XYZ file of C-alpha atoms in Angstrom:
332
model
C 52.405 -18.076 103.227
C 49.657 -19.448 105.494
C 50.454 -22.675 107.316
C 47.609 -25.150 107.718
C 48.918 -25.850 111.214
C 48.073 -22.278 112.217
C 44.484 -22.969 111.090
C 44.244 -26.054 113.337
C 44.207 -28.498 110.423
C 46.127 -31.761 110.021
C 47.589 -33.530 106.996
C 46.630 -37.080 105.985
C 49.743 -38.998 107.028
C 48.648 -40.125 110.489
C 45.000 -40.377 109.399
C 45.864 -42.890 106.703
C 48.278 -44.927 108.821
C 45.559 -45.402 111.441
C 42.939 -46.216 108.801
C 45.058 -48.934 107.202
C 45.838 -50.459 110.576
C 42.221 -50.209 111.727
C 40.567 -51.488 108.544
C 38.409 -48.445 107.775
C 38.433 -45.520 105.344
C 38.499 -41.791 106.044
C 35.605 -39.894 104.421
C 36.585 -37.247 101.886
C 33.481 -35.101 101.450
C 33.476 -32.407 98.771
C 31.925 -29.089 99.669
C 31.097 -25.819 97.926
C 29.142 -23.801 100.483
C 28.451 -23.127 104.148
C 25.566 -25.579 104.509
C 27.629 -28.488 103.216
C 30.504 -27.536 105.518
C 28.227 -27.255 108.561
C 26.730 -30.674 107.844
C 30.142 -32.314 107.361
C 31.618 -30.898 110.563
C 28.528 -31.662 112.654
C 28.446 -35.254 111.420
C 32.185 -35.795 111.916
C 32.185 -34.150 115.367
C 29.234 -36.173 116.616
C 30.618 -39.410 115.147
C 34.194 -38.618 116.235
C 35.408 -39.426 112.745
C 38.484 -38.012 111.043
C 37.361 -36.109 107.980
C 38.784 -34.632 104.808
C 37.198 -31.413 103.566
C 37.647 -31.743 99.852
C 37.659 -28.797 97.461
C 37.896 -28.934 93.690
C 39.364 -26.170 91.557
C 35.836 -25.104 90.624
C 34.644 -25.131 94.236
C 37.616 -22.998 95.273
C 36.779 -20.457 92.593
C 33.109 -20.543 93.628
C 33.750 -20.048 97.342
C 36.739 -17.686 96.945
C 40.178 -18.813 98.096
C 40.403 -16.313 100.964
C 36.938 -17.051 102.316
C 37.665 -20.757 102.007
C 40.716 -20.469 104.239
C 38.687 -18.805 106.972
C 35.872 -21.337 106.514
C 38.360 -24.133 107.194
C 39.663 -22.347 110.268
C 36.077 -21.785 111.384
C 35.312 -25.450 110.833
C 37.964 -26.423 113.379
C 36.575 -23.929 115.895
C 33.025 -25.167 115.249
C 34.115 -28.778 115.794
C 35.611 -27.839 119.166
C 32.436 -25.948 120.048
C 30.549 -29.191 119.381
C 32.718 -31.005 121.918
C 35.382 -32.475 119.620
C 38.465 -31.631 121.671
C 41.079 -32.609 119.090
C 39.509 -32.314 115.627
C 41.168 -34.370 112.913
C 40.242 -32.218 109.937
C 42.189 -32.026 106.678
C 41.665 -29.456 103.910
C 42.432 -31.153 100.593
C 42.572 -30.043 96.969
C 40.684 -32.509 94.779
C 41.942 -33.061 91.214
C 44.530 -30.318 91.078
C 45.448 -29.912 87.418
C 48.686 -27.899 87.617
C 51.696 -27.241 89.808
C 50.615 -23.596 90.079
C 47.192 -24.491 91.490
C 48.688 -26.927 94.005
C 51.282 -24.334 95.078
C 48.562 -21.702 95.549
C 46.558 -24.065 97.747
C 49.611 -25.031 99.810
C 50.510 -21.356 100.243
C 46.961 -20.608 101.414
C 46.518 -23.179 104.151
C 45.658 -26.503 102.499
C 47.094 -29.452 104.399
C 46.879 -31.894 101.495
C 46.720 -31.621 97.711
C 46.029 -33.962 94.842
C 47.881 -33.526 91.598
C 46.034 -35.382 88.859
C 48.344 -36.135 85.985
C 46.499 -39.324 85.063
C 45.525 -37.919 81.656
C 49.181 -37.287 80.778
C 51.709 -39.737 79.336
C 53.238 -41.767 82.167
C 56.595 -39.975 82.349
C 54.910 -36.564 82.347
C 52.599 -37.700 85.162
C 55.640 -38.811 87.175
C 57.472 -35.522 86.590
C 54.482 -33.318 87.470
C 53.608 -35.331 90.587
C 57.235 -35.211 91.792
C 57.345 -31.441 91.252
C 54.300 -31.003 93.495
C 55.637 -33.450 96.101
C 58.997 -31.678 96.279
C 57.275 -28.362 96.992
C 54.578 -29.691 99.330
C 56.871 -31.731 101.540
C 58.844 -28.598 102.447
C 55.757 -27.545 104.410
C 54.679 -31.009 105.640
C 51.739 -31.019 103.214
C 50.756 -34.465 101.934
C 50.260 -35.263 98.248
C 47.924 -37.647 96.437
C 48.796 -38.813 92.937
C 46.708 -40.758 90.432
C 47.269 -43.656 88.065
C 44.483 -44.765 85.746
C 41.559 -42.779 84.343
C 38.020 -42.585 85.749
C 35.052 -42.126 83.439
C 32.255 -39.643 84.134
C 31.892 -35.914 84.750
C 32.355 -33.910 87.946
C 33.278 -30.207 87.898
C 36.245 -29.773 85.518
C 37.075 -33.506 85.464
C 35.589 -35.536 82.645
C 36.336 -38.609 80.579
C 34.165 -40.762 78.363
C 36.038 -43.936 79.301
C 37.962 -45.475 82.161
C 41.371 -47.083 82.130
C 42.187 -49.446 84.980
C 45.353 -48.740 86.930
C 48.260 -50.909 85.786
C 49.591 -52.653 88.923
C 52.978 -53.010 87.230
C 53.442 -49.218 87.313
C 52.569 -48.486 90.934
C 55.918 -49.270 92.585
C 57.836 -47.168 90.078
C 55.340 -44.310 90.343
C 55.231 -44.205 94.137
C 59.006 -44.527 94.455
C 59.941 -41.908 91.868
C 57.323 -39.331 92.855
C 57.410 -39.732 96.636
C 53.618 -39.262 96.793
C 51.896 -40.024 100.097
C 48.818 -41.741 98.666
C 47.651 -43.022 95.314
C 44.258 -42.772 93.635
C 43.600 -45.788 91.439
C 40.975 -46.771 88.881
C 39.092 -50.024 89.540
C 35.743 -49.161 87.939
C 34.391 -46.295 90.044
C 33.296 -43.215 88.116
C 32.568 -39.528 88.610
C 29.093 -38.008 88.763
C 25.561 -39.366 89.200
C 25.690 -41.414 85.989
C 28.537 -43.766 86.761
C 27.506 -46.394 84.229
C 25.471 -46.480 81.043
C 22.408 -48.761 80.927
C 24.349 -50.911 78.459
C 27.030 -51.558 81.098
C 24.449 -52.687 83.650
C 21.914 -55.445 84.074
C 18.343 -54.888 85.290
C 16.831 -56.394 88.390
C 13.895 -58.451 87.035
C 11.799 -57.658 90.131
C 12.297 -53.888 90.351
C 13.485 -52.951 86.891
C 16.318 -50.986 88.504
C 19.770 -50.946 86.960
C 22.432 -53.118 88.612
C 25.979 -51.809 88.032
C 28.927 -53.994 87.084
C 31.184 -55.055 89.990
C 34.369 -53.200 90.844
C 37.665 -54.724 89.702
C 38.870 -55.943 93.075
C 41.485 -58.046 91.292
C 43.192 -54.799 90.262
C 42.998 -53.504 93.834
C 44.431 -56.773 95.162
C 47.303 -56.609 92.672
C 48.082 -53.001 93.635
C 48.027 -53.922 97.336
C 50.405 -56.796 96.634
C 52.835 -54.458 94.871
C 52.563 -51.715 97.526
C 51.680 -53.388 100.829
C 50.511 -50.881 103.425
C 50.531 -47.935 101.009
C 47.496 -45.605 101.243
C 45.091 -46.164 98.343
C 42.298 -43.741 97.372
C 39.023 -44.312 95.539
C 37.472 -41.451 93.599
C 33.973 -41.433 92.145
C 32.569 -43.464 95.030
C 29.116 -42.000 95.600
C 26.324 -44.559 95.814
C 23.650 -42.321 94.226
C 20.902 -43.255 96.750
C 17.754 -44.132 94.856
C 15.483 -42.402 97.361
C 17.094 -39.038 96.531
C 16.890 -39.701 92.802
C 13.212 -40.654 93.175
C 12.450 -37.504 95.214
C 14.198 -35.274 92.695
C 12.308 -36.871 89.809
C 9.017 -36.744 91.725
C 9.297 -33.003 92.217
C 10.208 -31.960 88.712
C 13.780 -33.172 88.303
C 15.093 -35.264 85.464
C 17.662 -37.883 86.475
C 16.798 -40.978 84.445
C 18.904 -44.057 85.117
C 21.236 -42.311 87.604
C 23.278 -45.024 89.289
C 26.255 -45.275 91.649
C 28.561 -47.707 93.433
C 26.787 -50.237 95.715
C 27.594 -49.570 99.360
C 28.506 -53.197 100.010
C 31.371 -52.842 97.513
C 32.591 -49.679 99.240
C 32.436 -51.419 102.624
C 34.645 -54.163 101.207
C 37.111 -51.601 99.836
C 37.207 -49.698 103.140
C 38.432 -52.811 104.950
C 41.420 -53.094 102.604
C 44.290 -50.666 101.927
C 41.750 -48.154 100.623
C 41.960 -45.537 103.354
C 40.248 -42.568 101.647
C 36.929 -42.710 99.806
C 35.663 -39.652 97.947
C 31.972 -38.752 98.104
C 30.498 -35.750 96.304
C 27.454 -36.579 94.167
C 25.526 -38.113 97.071
C 25.525 -34.860 99.040
C 24.516 -32.918 95.938
C 21.597 -35.285 95.481
C 20.583 -35.052 99.159
C 20.645 -31.267 99.031
C 18.765 -31.049 95.731
C 16.103 -33.560 96.843
C 15.402 -31.601 100.039
C 15.256 -28.244 98.248
C 13.003 -29.549 95.462
C 10.591 -31.061 97.968
C 10.300 -27.771 99.891
C 9.774 -25.785 96.688
C 7.084 -28.218 95.513
C 5.216 -28.648 98.798
C 5.623 -25.062 100.061
C 5.544 -22.930 96.921
C 5.175 -19.713 98.904
C 8.473 -20.209 100.740
C 11.237 -17.792 99.836
C 13.403 -17.644 102.973
C 16.642 -19.496 102.045
C 16.974 -20.729 105.627
C 13.684 -22.596 105.268
C 14.884 -24.699 102.342
C 18.655 -24.737 102.866
C 18.184 -25.682 106.544
C 16.329 -28.932 105.728
C 18.873 -29.582 102.964
C 21.686 -29.207 105.494
C 19.932 -31.620 107.870
C 19.523 -34.195 105.100
C 23.191 -33.973 104.180
C 24.153 -34.426 107.819
C 22.066 -37.625 107.938
C 23.785 -38.818 104.767
C 27.275 -38.092 106.107
C 26.576 -39.896 109.370
C 25.284 -42.907 107.461
C 28.444 -43.036 105.335
C 30.705 -42.690 108.388
C 28.909 -45.352 110.434
C 27.638 -47.851 107.903
C 29.973 -47.657 104.913
C 33.421 -46.373 105.884
C 33.578 -47.487 109.529
C 35.445 -44.355 110.636
C 33.191 -43.476 113.587
C 34.951 -43.332 116.929
C 38.378 -43.217 115.278
C 39.282 -39.600 116.130
């Protein structure tokens, strides 16, 4: 058993309480490799923002569970080296799909886990989430549950439709499971293709797709049922058009990729939404930078020469999200 506290990590309890009180959201950035981790920690340390290092089941398999534990410990040390005296860094399992996976993460130093039973019948979701909570809370590990289904594809998580969270279920779910935060569905979606062209309108001036608005009425109803309870938004990348354009310019093929407008995320961050998940945007930033280097410097084969610029671009992206979207800068 490895305690996250021995790694210098924190859970989400205090993070979320401060975020709700302060009217901002904590960034939850997914990562798979060293460059992403370096960029996240550098951005968070320089912005003095609490941060959640988010790892999916697939990312954990890719990085290796043992290496990942030491990467998280190294991230805390790196943050201190950058001048962040008291780093507020959480290591979180994203979309855990079984009790066994959540237990393995808890036993190996994760400070927070998500158990996603949203695809199950309601009573089965409650039972599975409570099982994870009962185990996690023995070790002061926080647990995120989910109600409602998000459309889209990201790693192992996929659905061809979304189902809005039913506000009538949230009190019962939170009470019976004892979860510490709740991911809800209000129209966000996984991946770089969050909406089909048929779901969108087109800007007559630019021809660009305009996504449908988020269902803030659902969010308001959930907040009314569970005042002050930490709410989480998944699938909240904005899919910056400049990265999509760069990728397409240099040989990529991302037609009609579209995300969540940042103004909608800013609005959500000022409510009870205290954690916003961002994954696709950093993938796009990294891919755009690498494709541009490969296209403009075809003789380059030193990974540092193309992964270094990619890391720098991701750092710029993370700082922008922290400062201009989530409002979490200066909060840690």
